[in-house]
Coordinates of C-alpha atoms and ligand atoms in Angstrom, one line a residue:
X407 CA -13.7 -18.9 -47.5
X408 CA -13.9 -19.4 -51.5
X409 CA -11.4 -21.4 -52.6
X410 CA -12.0 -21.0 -56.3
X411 CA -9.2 -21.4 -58.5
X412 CA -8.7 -18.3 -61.5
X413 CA -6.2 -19.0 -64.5
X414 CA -3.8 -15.7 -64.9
X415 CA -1.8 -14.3 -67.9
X416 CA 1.3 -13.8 -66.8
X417 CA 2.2 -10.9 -68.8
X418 CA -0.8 -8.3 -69.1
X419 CA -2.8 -6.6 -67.4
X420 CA -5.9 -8.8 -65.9
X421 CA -9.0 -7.0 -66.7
X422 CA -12.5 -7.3 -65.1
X423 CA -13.9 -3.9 -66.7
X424 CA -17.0 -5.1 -68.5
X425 CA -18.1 -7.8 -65.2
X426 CA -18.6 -10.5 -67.5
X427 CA -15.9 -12.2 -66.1
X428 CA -16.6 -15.2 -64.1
X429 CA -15.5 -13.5 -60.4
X430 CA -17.3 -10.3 -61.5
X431 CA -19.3 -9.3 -58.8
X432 CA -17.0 -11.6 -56.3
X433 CA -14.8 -10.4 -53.7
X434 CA -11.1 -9.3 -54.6
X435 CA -8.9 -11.6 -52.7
X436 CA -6.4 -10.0 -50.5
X437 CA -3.2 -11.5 -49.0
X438 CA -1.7 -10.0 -46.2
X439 CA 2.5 -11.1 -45.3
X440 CA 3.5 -9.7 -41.7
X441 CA 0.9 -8.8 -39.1
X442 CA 3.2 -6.6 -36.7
X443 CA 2.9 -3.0 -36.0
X444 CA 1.4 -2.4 -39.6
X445 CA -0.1 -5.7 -40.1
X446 CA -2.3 -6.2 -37.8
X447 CA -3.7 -2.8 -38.1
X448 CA -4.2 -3.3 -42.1
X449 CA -6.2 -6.5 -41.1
X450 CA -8.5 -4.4 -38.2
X451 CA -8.9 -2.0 -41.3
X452 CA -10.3 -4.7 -43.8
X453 CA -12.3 -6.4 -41.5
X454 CA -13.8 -3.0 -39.4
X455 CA -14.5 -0.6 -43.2
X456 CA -15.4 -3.7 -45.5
X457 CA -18.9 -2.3 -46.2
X458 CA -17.4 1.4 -47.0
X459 CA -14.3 -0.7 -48.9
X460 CA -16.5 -2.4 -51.2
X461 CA -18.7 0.8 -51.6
X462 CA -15.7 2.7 -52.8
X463 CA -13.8 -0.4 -54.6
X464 CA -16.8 -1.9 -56.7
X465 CA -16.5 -4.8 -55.0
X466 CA -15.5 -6.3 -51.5
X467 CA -11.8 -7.2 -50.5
X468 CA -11.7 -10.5 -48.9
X469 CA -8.5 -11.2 -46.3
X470 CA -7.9 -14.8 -47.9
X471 CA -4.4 -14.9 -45.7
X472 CA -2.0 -13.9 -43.1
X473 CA 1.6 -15.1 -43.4
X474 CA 3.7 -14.4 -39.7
X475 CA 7.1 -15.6 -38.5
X476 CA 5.6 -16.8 -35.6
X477 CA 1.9 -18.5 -35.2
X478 CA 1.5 -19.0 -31.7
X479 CA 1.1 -15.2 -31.2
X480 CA -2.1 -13.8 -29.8
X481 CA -3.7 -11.8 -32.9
X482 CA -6.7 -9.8 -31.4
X483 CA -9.5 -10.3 -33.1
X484 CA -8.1 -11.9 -36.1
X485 CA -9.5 -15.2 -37.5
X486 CA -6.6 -18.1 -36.3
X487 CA -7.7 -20.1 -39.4
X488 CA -6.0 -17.1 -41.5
X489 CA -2.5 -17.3 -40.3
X490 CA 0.4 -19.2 -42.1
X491 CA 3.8 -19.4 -42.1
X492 CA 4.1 -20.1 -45.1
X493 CA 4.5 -17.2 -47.1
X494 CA 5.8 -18.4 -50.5
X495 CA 2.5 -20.9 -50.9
X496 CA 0.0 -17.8 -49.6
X497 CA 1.6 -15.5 -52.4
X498 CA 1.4 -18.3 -55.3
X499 CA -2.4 -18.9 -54.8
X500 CA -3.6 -18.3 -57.9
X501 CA -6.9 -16.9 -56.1
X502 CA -5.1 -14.2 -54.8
X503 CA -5.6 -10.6 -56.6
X504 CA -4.0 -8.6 -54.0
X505 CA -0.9 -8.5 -51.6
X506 CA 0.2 -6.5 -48.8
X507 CA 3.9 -6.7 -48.1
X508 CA 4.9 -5.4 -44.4
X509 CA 6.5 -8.3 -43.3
X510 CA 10.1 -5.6 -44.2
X511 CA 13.7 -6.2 -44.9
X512 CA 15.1 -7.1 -47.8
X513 CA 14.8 -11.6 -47.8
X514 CA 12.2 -13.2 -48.0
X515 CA 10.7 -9.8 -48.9
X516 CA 11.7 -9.5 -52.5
X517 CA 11.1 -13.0 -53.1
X518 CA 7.8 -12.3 -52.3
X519 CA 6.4 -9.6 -53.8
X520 CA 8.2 -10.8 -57.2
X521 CA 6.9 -14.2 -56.8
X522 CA 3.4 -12.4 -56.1
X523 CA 3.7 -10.0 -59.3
X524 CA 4.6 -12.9 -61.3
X525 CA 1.5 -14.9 -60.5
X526 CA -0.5 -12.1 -61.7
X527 CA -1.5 -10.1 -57.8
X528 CA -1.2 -6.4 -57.9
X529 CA 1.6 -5.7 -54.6
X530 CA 1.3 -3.0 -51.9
X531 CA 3.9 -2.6 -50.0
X532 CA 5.5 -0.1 -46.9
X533 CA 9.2 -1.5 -47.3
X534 CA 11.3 1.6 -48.5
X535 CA 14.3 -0.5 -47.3
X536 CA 13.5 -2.9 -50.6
X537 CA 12.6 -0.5 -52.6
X538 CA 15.4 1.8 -52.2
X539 CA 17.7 -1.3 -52.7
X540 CA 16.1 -3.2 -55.3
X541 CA 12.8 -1.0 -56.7
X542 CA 14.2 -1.3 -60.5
X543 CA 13.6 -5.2 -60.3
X544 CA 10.2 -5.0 -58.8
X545 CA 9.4 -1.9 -61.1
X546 CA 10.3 -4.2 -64.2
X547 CA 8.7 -7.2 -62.6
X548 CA 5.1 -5.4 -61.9
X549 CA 5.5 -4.0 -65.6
X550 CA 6.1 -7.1 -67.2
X551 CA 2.9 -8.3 -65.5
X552 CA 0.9 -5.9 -66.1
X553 CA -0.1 -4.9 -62.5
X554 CA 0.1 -2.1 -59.9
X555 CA 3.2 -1.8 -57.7
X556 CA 2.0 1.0 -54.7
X557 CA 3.8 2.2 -51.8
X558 CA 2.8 5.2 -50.7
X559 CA 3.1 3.6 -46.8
X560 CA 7.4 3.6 -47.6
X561 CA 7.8 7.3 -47.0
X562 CA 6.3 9.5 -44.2
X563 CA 4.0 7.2 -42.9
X564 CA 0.4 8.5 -43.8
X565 CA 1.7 11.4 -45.6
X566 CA 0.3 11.8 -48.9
X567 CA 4.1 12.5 -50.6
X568 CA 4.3 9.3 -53.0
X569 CA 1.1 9.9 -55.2
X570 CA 1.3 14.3 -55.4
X571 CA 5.6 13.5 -56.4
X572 CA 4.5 10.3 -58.8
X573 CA 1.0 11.4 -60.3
X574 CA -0.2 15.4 -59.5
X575 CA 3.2 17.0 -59.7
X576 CA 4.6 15.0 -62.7
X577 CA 3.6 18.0 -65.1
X578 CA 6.3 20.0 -63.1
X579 CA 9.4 20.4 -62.4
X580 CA 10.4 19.6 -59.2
X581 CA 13.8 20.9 -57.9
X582 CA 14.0 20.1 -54.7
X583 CA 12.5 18.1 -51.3
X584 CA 13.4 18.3 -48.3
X585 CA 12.3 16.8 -45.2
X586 CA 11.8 14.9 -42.0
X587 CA 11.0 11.6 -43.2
X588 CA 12.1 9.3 -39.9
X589 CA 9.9 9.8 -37.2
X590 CA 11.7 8.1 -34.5
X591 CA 14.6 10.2 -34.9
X592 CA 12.7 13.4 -34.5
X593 CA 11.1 12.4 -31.6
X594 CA 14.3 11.2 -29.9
X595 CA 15.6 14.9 -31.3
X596 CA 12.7 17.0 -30.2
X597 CA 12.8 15.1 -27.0
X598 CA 16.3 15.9 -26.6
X599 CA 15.9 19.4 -27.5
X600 CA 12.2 20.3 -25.4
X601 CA 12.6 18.1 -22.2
X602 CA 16.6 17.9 -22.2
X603 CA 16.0 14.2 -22.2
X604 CA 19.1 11.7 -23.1
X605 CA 19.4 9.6 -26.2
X606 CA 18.9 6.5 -24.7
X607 CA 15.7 6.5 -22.7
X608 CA 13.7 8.3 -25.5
X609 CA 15.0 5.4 -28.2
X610 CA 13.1 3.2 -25.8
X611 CA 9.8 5.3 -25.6
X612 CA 9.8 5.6 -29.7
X613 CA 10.4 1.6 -29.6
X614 CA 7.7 1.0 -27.3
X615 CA 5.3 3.3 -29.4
X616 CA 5.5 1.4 -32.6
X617 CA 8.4 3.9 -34.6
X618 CA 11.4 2.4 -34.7
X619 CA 12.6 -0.3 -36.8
X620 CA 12.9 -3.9 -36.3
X621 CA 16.5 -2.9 -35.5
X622 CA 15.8 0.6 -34.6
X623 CA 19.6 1.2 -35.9
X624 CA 18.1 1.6 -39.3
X625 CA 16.3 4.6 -37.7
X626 CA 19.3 6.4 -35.6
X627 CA 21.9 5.8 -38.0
X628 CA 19.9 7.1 -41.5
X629 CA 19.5 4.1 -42.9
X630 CA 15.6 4.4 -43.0
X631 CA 15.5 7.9 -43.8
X632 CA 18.3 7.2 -46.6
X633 CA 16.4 4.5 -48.4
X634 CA 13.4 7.1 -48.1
X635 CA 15.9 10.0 -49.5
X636 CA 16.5 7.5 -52.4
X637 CA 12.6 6.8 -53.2
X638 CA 11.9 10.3 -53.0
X639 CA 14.7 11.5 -55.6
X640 CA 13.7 8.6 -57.7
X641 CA 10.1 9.8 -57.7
X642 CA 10.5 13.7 -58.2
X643 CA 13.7 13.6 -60.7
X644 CA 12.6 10.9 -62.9
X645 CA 15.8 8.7 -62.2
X646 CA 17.1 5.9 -60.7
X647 CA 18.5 6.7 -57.0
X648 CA 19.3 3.7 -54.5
X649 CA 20.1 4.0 -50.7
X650 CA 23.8 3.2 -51.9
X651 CA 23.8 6.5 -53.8
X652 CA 22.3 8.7 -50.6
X653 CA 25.2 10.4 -48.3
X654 CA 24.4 9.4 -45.0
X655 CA 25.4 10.4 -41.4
X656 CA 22.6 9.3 -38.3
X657 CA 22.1 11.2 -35.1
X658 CA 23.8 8.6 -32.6
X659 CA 26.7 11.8 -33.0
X660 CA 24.1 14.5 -31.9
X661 CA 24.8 15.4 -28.7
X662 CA 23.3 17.0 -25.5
X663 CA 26.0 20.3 -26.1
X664 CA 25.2 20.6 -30.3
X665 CA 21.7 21.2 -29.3
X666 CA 22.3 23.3 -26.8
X667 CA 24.8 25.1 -29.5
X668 CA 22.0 25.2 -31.4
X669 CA 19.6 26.2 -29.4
X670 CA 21.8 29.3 -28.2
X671 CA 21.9 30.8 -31.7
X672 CA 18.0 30.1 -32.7
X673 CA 18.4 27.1 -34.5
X674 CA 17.1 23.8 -33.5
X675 CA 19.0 19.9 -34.9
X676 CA 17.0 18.2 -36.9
X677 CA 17.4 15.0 -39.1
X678 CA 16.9 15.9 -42.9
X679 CA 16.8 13.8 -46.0
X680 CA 17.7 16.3 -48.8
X681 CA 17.3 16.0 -52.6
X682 CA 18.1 18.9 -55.1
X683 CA 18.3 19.0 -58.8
X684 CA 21.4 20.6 -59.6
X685 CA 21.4 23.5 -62.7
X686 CA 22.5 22.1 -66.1
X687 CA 26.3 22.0 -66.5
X688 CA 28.4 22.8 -69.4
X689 CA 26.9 19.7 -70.9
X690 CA 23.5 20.5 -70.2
X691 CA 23.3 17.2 -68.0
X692 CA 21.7 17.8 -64.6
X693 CA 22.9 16.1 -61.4
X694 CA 20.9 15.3 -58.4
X695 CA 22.3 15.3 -55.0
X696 CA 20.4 13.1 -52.2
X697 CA 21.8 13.3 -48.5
X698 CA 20.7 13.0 -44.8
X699 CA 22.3 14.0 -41.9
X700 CA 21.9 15.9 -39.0
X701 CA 21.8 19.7 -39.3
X702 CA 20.8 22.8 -37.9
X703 CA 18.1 25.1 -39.2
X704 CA 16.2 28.3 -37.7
X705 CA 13.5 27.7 -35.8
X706 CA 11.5 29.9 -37.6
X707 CA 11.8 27.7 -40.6
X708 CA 8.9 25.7 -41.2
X709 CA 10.9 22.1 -40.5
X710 CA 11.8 23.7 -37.3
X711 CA 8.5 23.3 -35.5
X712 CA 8.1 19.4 -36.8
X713 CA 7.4 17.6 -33.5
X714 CA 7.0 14.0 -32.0
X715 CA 7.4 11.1 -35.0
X716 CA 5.6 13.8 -37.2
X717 CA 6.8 14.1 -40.6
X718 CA 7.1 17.1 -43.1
X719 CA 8.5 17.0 -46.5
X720 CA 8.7 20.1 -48.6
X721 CA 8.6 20.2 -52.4
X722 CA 9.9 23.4 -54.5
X723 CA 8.8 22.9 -57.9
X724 CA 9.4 25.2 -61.1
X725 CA 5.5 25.7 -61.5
X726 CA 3.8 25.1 -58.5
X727 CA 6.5 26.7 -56.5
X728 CA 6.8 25.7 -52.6
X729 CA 4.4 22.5 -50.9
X730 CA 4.5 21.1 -47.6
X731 CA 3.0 18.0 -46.6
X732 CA 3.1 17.3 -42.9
X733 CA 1.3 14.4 -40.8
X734 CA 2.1 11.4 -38.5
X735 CA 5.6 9.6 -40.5
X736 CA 5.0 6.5 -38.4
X737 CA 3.2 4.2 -36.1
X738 CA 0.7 1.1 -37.0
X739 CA -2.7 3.0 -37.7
X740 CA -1.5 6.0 -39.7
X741 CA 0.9 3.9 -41.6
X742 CA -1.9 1.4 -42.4
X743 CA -4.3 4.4 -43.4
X744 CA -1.3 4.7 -46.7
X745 CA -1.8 1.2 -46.8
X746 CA -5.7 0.8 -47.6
X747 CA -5.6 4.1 -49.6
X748 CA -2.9 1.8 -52.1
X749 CA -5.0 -1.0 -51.7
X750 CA -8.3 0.5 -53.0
X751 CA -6.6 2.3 -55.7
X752 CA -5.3 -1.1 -57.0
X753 CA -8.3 -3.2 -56.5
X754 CA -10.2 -0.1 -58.5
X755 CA -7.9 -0.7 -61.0
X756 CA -8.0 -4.2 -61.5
X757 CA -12.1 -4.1 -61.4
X758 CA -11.3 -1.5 -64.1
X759 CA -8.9 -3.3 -66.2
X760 CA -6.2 -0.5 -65.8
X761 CA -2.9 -0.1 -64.4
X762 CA -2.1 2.6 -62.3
X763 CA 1.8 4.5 -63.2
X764 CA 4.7 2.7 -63.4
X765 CA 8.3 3.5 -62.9
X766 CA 9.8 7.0 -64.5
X767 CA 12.9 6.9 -64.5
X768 CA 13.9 8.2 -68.2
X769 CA 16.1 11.2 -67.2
X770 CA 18.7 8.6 -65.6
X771 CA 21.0 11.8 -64.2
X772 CA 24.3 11.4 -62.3
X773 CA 24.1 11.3 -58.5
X774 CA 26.8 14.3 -57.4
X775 CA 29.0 13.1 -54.3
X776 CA 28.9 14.7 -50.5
X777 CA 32.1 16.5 -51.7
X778 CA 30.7 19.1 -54.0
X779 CA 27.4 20.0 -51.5
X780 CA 27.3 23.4 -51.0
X781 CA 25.7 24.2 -48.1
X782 CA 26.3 26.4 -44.4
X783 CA 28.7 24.8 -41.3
X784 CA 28.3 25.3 -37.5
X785 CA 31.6 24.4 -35.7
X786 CA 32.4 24.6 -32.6
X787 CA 35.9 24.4 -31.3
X788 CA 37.8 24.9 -28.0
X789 CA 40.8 26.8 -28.1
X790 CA 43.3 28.3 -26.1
X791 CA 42.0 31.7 -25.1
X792 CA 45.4 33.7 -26.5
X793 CA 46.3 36.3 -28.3
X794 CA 46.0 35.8 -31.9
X795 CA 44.2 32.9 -31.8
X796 CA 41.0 34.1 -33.8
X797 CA 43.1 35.3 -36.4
X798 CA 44.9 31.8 -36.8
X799 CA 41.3 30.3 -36.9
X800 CA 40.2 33.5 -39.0
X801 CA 43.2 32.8 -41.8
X802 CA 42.3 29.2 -41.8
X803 CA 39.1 29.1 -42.8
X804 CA 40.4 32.1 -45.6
X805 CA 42.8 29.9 -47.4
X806 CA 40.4 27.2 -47.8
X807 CA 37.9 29.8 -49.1
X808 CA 35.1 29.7 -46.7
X809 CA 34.0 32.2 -45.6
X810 CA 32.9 33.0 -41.8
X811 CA 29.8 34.8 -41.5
X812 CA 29.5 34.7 -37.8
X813 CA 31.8 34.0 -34.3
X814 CA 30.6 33.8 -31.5
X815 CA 33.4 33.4 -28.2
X816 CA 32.6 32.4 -24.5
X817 CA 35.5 32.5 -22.3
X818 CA 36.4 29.9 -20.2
X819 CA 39.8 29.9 -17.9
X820 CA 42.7 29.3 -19.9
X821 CA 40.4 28.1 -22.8
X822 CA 37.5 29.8 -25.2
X823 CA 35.0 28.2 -27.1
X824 CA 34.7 29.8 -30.2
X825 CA 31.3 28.9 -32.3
X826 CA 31.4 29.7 -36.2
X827 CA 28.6 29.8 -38.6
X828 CA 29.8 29.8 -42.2
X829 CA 28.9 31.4 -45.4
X830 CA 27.4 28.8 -48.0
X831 CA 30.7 26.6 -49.3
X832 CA 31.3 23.3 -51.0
X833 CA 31.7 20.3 -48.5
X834 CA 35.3 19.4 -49.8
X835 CA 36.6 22.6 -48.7
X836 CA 34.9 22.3 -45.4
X837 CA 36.4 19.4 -44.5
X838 CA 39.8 20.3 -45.6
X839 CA 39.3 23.4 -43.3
X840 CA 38.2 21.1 -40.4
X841 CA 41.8 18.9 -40.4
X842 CA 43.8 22.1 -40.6
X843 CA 42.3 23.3 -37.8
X844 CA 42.9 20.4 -36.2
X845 CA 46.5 21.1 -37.1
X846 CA 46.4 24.7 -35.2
X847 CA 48.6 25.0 -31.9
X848 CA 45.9 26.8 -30.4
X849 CA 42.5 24.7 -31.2
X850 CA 42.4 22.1 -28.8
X851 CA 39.6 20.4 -30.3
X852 CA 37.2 20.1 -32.9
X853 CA 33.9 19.8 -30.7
X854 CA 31.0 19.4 -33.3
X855 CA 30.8 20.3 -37.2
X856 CA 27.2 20.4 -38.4
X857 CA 25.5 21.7 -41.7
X858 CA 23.2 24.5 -41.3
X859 CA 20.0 24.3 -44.0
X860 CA 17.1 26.7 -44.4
X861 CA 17.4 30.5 -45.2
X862 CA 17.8 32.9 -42.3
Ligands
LIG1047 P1 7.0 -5.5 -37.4 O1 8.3 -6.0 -37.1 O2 6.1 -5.0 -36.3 O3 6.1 -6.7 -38.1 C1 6.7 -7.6 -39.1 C2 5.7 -8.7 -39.4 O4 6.3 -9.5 -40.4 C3 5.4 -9.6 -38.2 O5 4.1 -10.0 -38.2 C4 6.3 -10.8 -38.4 O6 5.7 -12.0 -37.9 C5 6.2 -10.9 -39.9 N1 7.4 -11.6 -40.5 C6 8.7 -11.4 -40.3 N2 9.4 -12.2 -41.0 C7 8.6 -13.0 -41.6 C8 8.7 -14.1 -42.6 N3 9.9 -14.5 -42.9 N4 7.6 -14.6 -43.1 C9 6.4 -14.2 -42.7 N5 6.2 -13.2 -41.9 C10 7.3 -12.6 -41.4 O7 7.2 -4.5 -38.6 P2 6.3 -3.2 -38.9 O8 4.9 -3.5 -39.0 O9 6.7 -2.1 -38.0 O10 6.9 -2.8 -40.3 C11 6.5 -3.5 -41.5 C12 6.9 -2.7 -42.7 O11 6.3 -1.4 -42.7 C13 8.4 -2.5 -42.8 O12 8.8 -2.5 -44.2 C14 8.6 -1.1 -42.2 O13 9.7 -0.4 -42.7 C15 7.3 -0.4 -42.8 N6 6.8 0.8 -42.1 C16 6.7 0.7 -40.7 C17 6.2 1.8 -40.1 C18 6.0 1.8 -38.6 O14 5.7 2.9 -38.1 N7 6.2 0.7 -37.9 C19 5.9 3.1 -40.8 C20 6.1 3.0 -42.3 C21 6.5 1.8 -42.9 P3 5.5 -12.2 -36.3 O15 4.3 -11.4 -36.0 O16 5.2 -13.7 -36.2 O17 6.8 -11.8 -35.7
LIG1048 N1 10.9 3.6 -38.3 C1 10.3 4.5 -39.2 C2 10.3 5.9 -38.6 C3 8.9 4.1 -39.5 O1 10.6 6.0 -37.4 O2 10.0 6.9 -39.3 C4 8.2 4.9 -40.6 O3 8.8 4.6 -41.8

């Protein structure tokens, strides 16, 4: 290992483009913090394809470093002399031209990579929980610096949905995405809804196969997909969105009789992280909504037939019209395949001299709240099974103006359960229907509420 010592400017770009620097021709230096799920398949990755990596950088990528929690870990095939625990020293070698952050969370995370940016290393990094909290001070740090920020790993696993939103769609107009961007939440779903399977069991399977979360609660309750919502608004409406800004609602709710609700009327539950670019309002000013929650859509709709932890994000753009990217969201060896595409593009732009994009985020438009959504409800309500009871429901839903579009009634004894599809309506009035019905004599109760998405 080299242990060379490189001054760095602090505040430009570090060019090597004409290789008459004095590491031209050496290897790029790469440090690597965390060596878990994502890790340690990075590392295989930069130790298995170095001859291809350097044919396609310029020049090879050396793994100077490995930062862990916890060193007395077996690490297959991994040199022991690599691993540290201490991170802050492996990120302020001034030898270092390149780090990998998917050590996740939030501390020491940011520290890191800002500490890393400042001494000059271009970062790559799968943490959409940082960047969705905190991606303006990184942004402005990597600017300042002159060096590439990348994180294409943060959303959808190996998807390709970062680079087409930031780089081959930025000539459009993009006015909506939509997607499954969590995959252990639609395979606990799609094991819920195929194999009839409980909640419980299959959280376990998607732990043991490498998708959840650290605390897979960031997974079941929308946290992960909500940070992923927020990077993915940022991206495609040019403004600043955090996880804070994103309505959220998980699918620890979702139960066994909602998709089997669903299921009766065609539709299938999925979990969906939606953005839309509202049109101009009286001011001209357009707002952006971001949400994820649980909701039903048709199962001929393309989402519908998303399976496993796959991912699928759809883009509707002015120009280009509709996209759909679709691959594995999550798991160590597709998320790591992001990771190296990242890393490559930044080392090829630091043997270049260049910079790759920065942030975009000049429109700066409001973020609309849950309330005025308009979207399609399912409901599902037991009731007593008398006379006039429908039209109580009926005149309910009237004087709150939504509109039903379908009702479907299954008699049971003394009680009915009554299942309601709505016409599209704001979320406000929805919810103002849902207490007054709670209200009604005859509804007994409320049983599930769900948004319906996707054209029919
Ligand atoms: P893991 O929990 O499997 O790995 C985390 C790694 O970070 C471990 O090697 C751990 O060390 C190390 N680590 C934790 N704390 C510290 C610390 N204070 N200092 C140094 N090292 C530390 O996480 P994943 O690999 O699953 O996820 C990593 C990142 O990638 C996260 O941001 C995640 O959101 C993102 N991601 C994950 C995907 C997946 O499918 N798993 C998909 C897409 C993105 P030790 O090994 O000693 O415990
Ligand atoms: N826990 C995340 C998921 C990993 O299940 O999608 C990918 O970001």
């Amino acid at each position: 290992m080299t242990t060379e010592a490189v001054s760095r400017p602090q505040t430009a770009a570090r060019p090597d483009p004409s290789g008459s620097s004095p590491r031209s021709g050496q290897p790029l230096r790469v440090a690597l913090l965390g060596c878990g799920t994502v890790g340690s398949e990075v590392a295989r990755l930069l130790i298995d394809s170095s001859a291809d990596l350097q044919a396609r950088i310029g020049r090879p990528l050396e793994l100077v470093g490995i930062a862990v929690r916890r060193l007395n870990r077996p690490r297959a095939g991994l040199d022991p002399e690599l691993f540290t625990t201490d991170a802050e020293a492996l990120v302020g070698r001034d030898d270092v031209d390149l780090v990998v952050e998917v050590i996740g969370g939030i501390e020491p995370a940011r520290t890191l990579i800002l500490s890393a940016l400042r001494h000059g290393a271009s970062v790559v990094t799968a943490n959409k929980a940082l960047l969705a909290e905190d991606g303006a001070t990184l942004f402005t740090a990597a600017e300042d610096a002159g060096v590439d920020l990348y994180f294409e790993a943060a959303v959808a696993g190996a998807i390709p949905i970062v680079r087409p939103l930031r780089e081959s769609l930025v000539g459009d107009e993009i006015t909506s995405v939509i997607g499954i961007v969590n995959g252990t939440t639609n395979f606990i779903l799609d094991k819920m809804d195929g194999e009839g399977a409980g909640f419980a069991e299959t959280l376990s399977d998607a732990q043991a196969l490498g998708y959840a979360e650290a605390d897979p609660t960031a997974d079941v309750e929308g946290f992960d997909a909500a940070a992923k919502a927020a990077i993915l608004a940022s991206l495609a409406f040019h403004t600043r969105v955090t996880a804070a800004d994103v309505y959220r609602e998980g699918i620890t709710d979702v139960t066994t009789s909602d998709i089997a609700s669903a299921r009766a009327i065609g539709f299938v539950v999925k979990l969906l992280a939606i953005c839309e670019l509202a049109d101009p309002d009286a001011d001209g000013q357009r707002s952006v909504s971001v949400r994820v929650h649980p909701a039903m859509i048709p199962r001929s709709h393309p989402l519908a037939s998303v399976g496993g932890a796959y991912n699928a994000v759809f883009v509707e753009s002015r120009s280009a019209g509709r996209l759909m990217f679709y691959g594995p969201g999550a798991g160590g060896s597709p998320t790591a395949s992001a990771v190296l595409g990242d890393l490559v593009t930044v080392a090829r732009n630091r043997v270049r001299g260049a910079a790759g994009p920065g942030e975009s985020s000049y429109a700066a438009r409001p973020v609309s709240p849950i309330d005025d959504v308009v979207t399609r409800y399912h409901i599902s309500l037991e009731v007593a099974d008398v006379t006039g009871v429908l039209a109580s429901i009926a005149t309910c839903f009237a004087e709150h103006g939504v509109s039903i579009q379908t009702v479907r009634q299954a008699g049971r004894g003394s009680d009915a359960q009554l299942v309601i599809v709505t016409h599209r309506a704001r979320d406000a009035a929805l919810s103002a229907t849902v207490r007054a019905l709670r209200t009604l004599p005859a509804v007994r109760e409320v049983a599930s509420v769900m948004r319906v998405e996707g054209d029919v």
